[in-house]
């Protein structure tokens, strides 16, 4: 009997994790979801998770592909896999940007595409690369000059401004949100030149020192460092880097599409999470179709490695158009009840012990919709978890989008976030174009289209200051429980969307029922829907 091929991908850098692919299975998770440390490297717990989810063992693995950051891809000896007894011949290194490219193309709906990868930095000084992708394979056609400093790349520049503003470079989403409040026109010099398909940025140093050096050379005042959005000049600096990034990406997309002759654009790397810029890229005349994977940043590296390994092992380029980002495993009712009973085997670690009651609901979606319509803020835990950084209705906190009261309560009582950061709407897919300037699905919350002006005041809780919203379109056939919840809310209120944010409080998004219960107790949620179970404060 022929055994199905089994491959594993591993990311050794920040946002470490593992992915496993067979003919019928794709499972993946980031290490941070298991060890509860944000942006964590590591892969051991993730690999064990994937094997258990697929009911496989180490002996079933035919090939392991591994990527990392640094000057070169990791060697077999550097992976740390041989101590598990995995033969070195079964371990192959993968170029960092090539791994991103595999996630962008193999998970897209397109047969042919231009693949554009833009991030803070990969191997061999890569910050921008592009590929021509067909069913025959991915051909790298070019990228940034290898002699240009990494600091001159789009992603590294955005990271540097994010550091200057007082945040970790992985928190670029805060810079993007803040940018809408500022005026980019105060700084007249461009940050980037795009010559043919190559980017030449103005920064000569990475991180905050690069911004300080730019200020000295140009005379620009970007405000005091570490202001975290409270200084007017720093707000304008955020607007400046966002505006210049958008200009550079549009020019780069047009040039790379012209070079490949392929109008479908597949975009990956951490910069692809910039949903404001992405919404402008998809509207370019040169772009006939647009796709970015939900785990576009290094959270998707392990998955890209696994896709590459499957191609190497079988000779078949895996083309698996993605309908959802739910790469995690399901949890049974027995496992959920274990956590609710505070059974130590559930892994429950309570940061704050709060009295609660729980019961099984006949229709958890209907119950949740009614609670949200009544103004409650609830945790929503259903099915397998999302791989990417956006909560998409598997590990979410949900609230009423109709007023700003819910969003203010989320920021102040539950999420403890900066007040300038917006919350996202999850809208029924067949209603999306009525409420937003959106003519295509956006299931992964990676586009920020304008809200239709005649509807903006009806959903004030999810409209950003610039009139946009980071939209997730929800197809009830793909996500039945979440789709049913929004349909019930639509019936109750006339609004076909809910406010959606990630199920966490300054920690990684919850993965297990025990994580969900611990976070529910530690923050000020009104209730949590964990599988079929409704949990409420006593």
mmCIF file with all atom_site columns, N, CA and C in Angstrom, residues 109-110 112-114 257 262-267 281-282 284-291 440:
data_model
loop_
_atom_site.group_PDB
_atom_site.id
_atom_site.type_symbol
_atom_site.label_atom_id
_atom_site.label_alt_id
_atom_site.label_comp_id
_atom_site.label_asym_id
_atom_site.label_entity_id
_atom_site.label_seq_id
_atom_site.pdbx_PDB_ins_code
_atom_site.Cartn_x
_atom_site.Cartn_y
_atom_site.Cartn_z
_atom_site.occupancy
_atom_site.B_iso_or_equiv
_atom_site.pdbx_formal_charge
_atom_site.auth_seq_id
_atom_site.auth_comp_id
_atom_site.auth_asym_id
_atom_site.auth_atom_id
_atom_site.pdbx_PDB_model_num
ATOM 1  N N  . UNK A 1 109 ? -5.675  31.833 -6.027  1.00 0.00 ? 109 UNK A N  1
ATOM 2  C CA . UNK A 1 109 ? -6.565  31.206 -7.004  1.00 0.00 ? 109 UNK A CA 1
ATOM 3  C C  . UNK A 1 109 ? -6.045  31.280 -8.435  1.00 0.00 ? 109 UNK A C  1
ATOM 4  N N  . UNK A 1 110 ? -4.828  31.764 -8.636  1.00 0.00 ? 110 UNK A N  1
ATOM 5  C CA . UNK A 1 110 ? -4.354  32.063 -9.988  1.00 0.00 ? 110 UNK A CA 1
ATOM 6  C C  . UNK A 1 110 ? -3.435  30.986 -10.537 1.00 0.00 ? 110 UNK A C  1
ATOM 7  N N  . UNK A 1 112 ? -1.386  31.706 -13.242 1.00 0.00 ? 112 UNK A N  1
ATOM 8  C CA . UNK A 1 112 ? -0.161  32.461 -13.525 1.00 0.00 ? 112 UNK A CA 1
ATOM 9  C C  . UNK A 1 112 ? -0.218  33.769 -12.749 1.00 0.00 ? 112 UNK A C  1
ATOM 10 N N  . UNK A 1 113 ? 0.939   34.244 -12.287 1.00 0.00 ? 113 UNK A N  1
ATOM 11 C CA . UNK A 1 113 ? 0.943   35.460 -11.470 1.00 0.00 ? 113 UNK A CA 1
ATOM 12 C C  . UNK A 1 113 ? 2.340   36.034 -11.369 1.00 0.00 ? 113 UNK A C  1
ATOM 13 N N  . UNK A 1 114 ? 2.379   37.336 -11.109 1.00 0.00 ? 114 UNK A N  1
ATOM 14 C CA . UNK A 1 114 ? 3.591   37.987 -10.625 1.00 0.00 ? 114 UNK A CA 1
ATOM 15 C C  . UNK A 1 114 ? 3.585   37.868 -9.108  1.00 0.00 ? 114 UNK A C  1
ATOM 16 N N  . UNK A 1 257 ? 5.129   43.799 -12.711 1.00 0.00 ? 257 UNK A N  1
ATOM 17 C CA . UNK A 1 257 ? 4.124   43.235 -13.627 1.00 0.00 ? 257 UNK A CA 1
ATOM 18 C C  . UNK A 1 257 ? 4.530   43.476 -15.076 1.00 0.00 ? 257 UNK A C  1
ATOM 19 N N  . UNK A 1 262 ? 2.641   39.318 -16.397 1.00 0.00 ? 262 UNK A N  1
ATOM 20 C CA . UNK A 1 262 ? 1.560   38.577 -15.729 1.00 0.00 ? 262 UNK A CA 1
ATOM 21 C C  . UNK A 1 262 ? 0.811   39.532 -14.803 1.00 0.00 ? 262 UNK A C  1
ATOM 22 N N  . UNK A 1 263 ? -0.465  39.753 -15.068 1.00 0.00 ? 263 UNK A N  1
ATOM 23 C CA . UNK A 1 263 ? -1.221  40.797 -14.384 1.00 0.00 ? 263 UNK A CA 1
ATOM 24 C C  . UNK A 1 263 ? -1.756  40.436 -13.016 1.00 0.00 ? 263 UNK A C  1
ATOM 25 N N  . UNK A 1 264 ? -1.876  39.144 -12.712 1.00 0.00 ? 264 UNK A N  1
ATOM 26 C CA . UNK A 1 264 ? -2.302  38.759 -11.373 1.00 0.00 ? 264 UNK A CA 1
ATOM 27 C C  . UNK A 1 264 ? -1.148  38.986 -10.401 1.00 0.00 ? 264 UNK A C  1
ATOM 28 N N  . UNK A 1 265 ? -1.432  39.679 -9.303  1.00 0.00 ? 265 UNK A N  1
ATOM 29 C CA . UNK A 1 265 ? -0.385  40.020 -8.341  1.00 0.00 ? 265 UNK A CA 1
ATOM 30 C C  . UNK A 1 265 ? -0.588  39.234 -7.060  1.00 0.00 ? 265 UNK A C  1
ATOM 31 N N  . UNK A 1 266 ? 0.405   38.432 -6.672  1.00 0.00 ? 266 UNK A N  1
ATOM 32 C CA . UNK A 1 266 ? 0.427   37.728 -5.399  1.00 0.00 ? 266 UNK A CA 1
ATOM 33 C C  . UNK A 1 266 ? 1.493   38.386 -4.531  1.00 0.00 ? 266 UNK A C  1
ATOM 34 N N  . UNK A 1 267 ? 1.105   38.844 -3.369  1.00 0.00 ? 267 UNK A N  1
ATOM 35 C CA . UNK A 1 267 ? 1.947   39.713 -2.546  1.00 0.00 ? 267 UNK A CA 1
ATOM 36 C C  . UNK A 1 267 ? 2.179   39.043 -1.188  1.00 0.00 ? 267 UNK A C  1
ATOM 37 N N  . UNK A 1 281 ? -2.998  48.960 -3.998  1.00 0.00 ? 281 UNK A N  1
ATOM 38 C CA . UNK A 1 281 ? -2.352  48.108 -4.997  1.00 0.00 ? 281 UNK A CA 1
ATOM 39 C C  . UNK A 1 281 ? -3.376  47.380 -5.856  1.00 0.00 ? 281 UNK A C  1
ATOM 40 N N  . UNK A 1 282 ? -4.412  46.843 -5.230  1.00 0.00 ? 282 UNK A N  1
ATOM 41 C CA . UNK A 1 282 ? -5.383  46.044 -5.986  1.00 0.00 ? 282 UNK A CA 1
ATOM 42 C C  . UNK A 1 282 ? -6.151  46.874 -7.007  1.00 0.00 ? 282 UNK A C  1
ATOM 43 N N  . UNK A 1 284 ? -4.787  49.199 -8.961  1.00 0.00 ? 284 UNK A N  1
ATOM 44 C CA . UNK A 1 284 ? -3.947  49.630 -10.085 1.00 0.00 ? 284 UNK A CA 1
ATOM 45 C C  . UNK A 1 284 ? -4.455  49.044 -11.396 1.00 0.00 ? 284 UNK A C  1
ATOM 46 N N  . UNK A 1 285 ? -4.369  49.824 -12.456 1.00 0.00 ? 285 UNK A N  1
ATOM 47 C CA . UNK A 1 285 ? -4.822  49.345 -13.767 1.00 0.00 ? 285 UNK A CA 1
ATOM 48 C C  . UNK A 1 285 ? -4.047  48.110 -14.208 1.00 0.00 ? 285 UNK A C  1
ATOM 49 N N  . UNK A 1 286 ? -2.788  48.023 -13.816 1.00 0.00 ? 286 UNK A N  1
ATOM 50 C CA . UNK A 1 286 ? -1.956  46.895 -14.253 1.00 0.00 ? 286 UNK A CA 1
ATOM 51 C C  . UNK A 1 286 ? -2.329  45.589 -13.550 1.00 0.00 ? 286 UNK A C  1
ATOM 52 N N  . UNK A 1 287 ? -3.047  45.680 -12.422 1.00 0.00 ? 287 UNK A N  1
ATOM 53 C CA . UNK A 1 287 ? -3.360  44.498 -11.614 1.00 0.00 ? 287 UNK A CA 1
ATOM 54 C C  . UNK A 1 287 ? -4.707  43.922 -12.038 1.00 0.00 ? 287 UNK A C  1
ATOM 55 N N  . UNK A 1 288 ? -4.692  42.728 -12.602 1.00 0.00 ? 288 UNK A N  1
ATOM 56 C CA . UNK A 1 288 ? -5.935  42.076 -13.026 1.00 0.00 ? 288 UNK A CA 1
ATOM 57 C C  . UNK A 1 288 ? -6.552  41.234 -11.914 1.00 0.00 ? 288 UNK A C  1
ATOM 58 N N  . UNK A 1 289 ? -5.754  40.819 -10.941 1.00 0.00 ? 289 UNK A N  1
ATOM 59 C CA . UNK A 1 289 ? -6.243  40.081 -9.780  1.00 0.00 ? 289 UNK A CA 1
ATOM 60 C C  . UNK A 1 289 ? -5.239  40.242 -8.667  1.00 0.00 ? 289 UNK A C  1
ATOM 61 N N  . UNK A 1 290 ? -5.727  40.234 -7.424  1.00 0.00 ? 290 UNK A N  1
ATOM 62 C CA . UNK A 1 290 ? -4.840  40.490 -6.282  1.00 0.00 ? 290 UNK A CA 1
ATOM 63 C C  . UNK A 1 290 ? -5.070  39.431 -5.215  1.00 0.00 ? 290 UNK A C  1
ATOM 64 N N  . UNK A 1 291 ? -3.974  38.910 -4.645  1.00 0.00 ? 291 UNK A N  1
ATOM 65 C CA . UNK A 1 291 ? -4.062  37.953 -3.537  1.00 0.00 ? 291 UNK A CA 1
ATOM 66 C C  . UNK A 1 291 ? -2.867  38.131 -2.618  1.00 0.00 ? 291 UNK A C  1
ATOM 67 N N  . UNK A 1 440 ? -14.509 42.707 -4.397  1.00 0.00 ? 440 UNK A N  1
ATOM 68 C CA . UNK A 1 440 ? -13.921 41.379 -4.394  1.00 0.00 ? 440 UNK A CA 1
ATOM 69 C C  . UNK A 1 440 ? -13.941 40.835 -2.971  1.00 0.00 ? 440 UNK A C  1
#
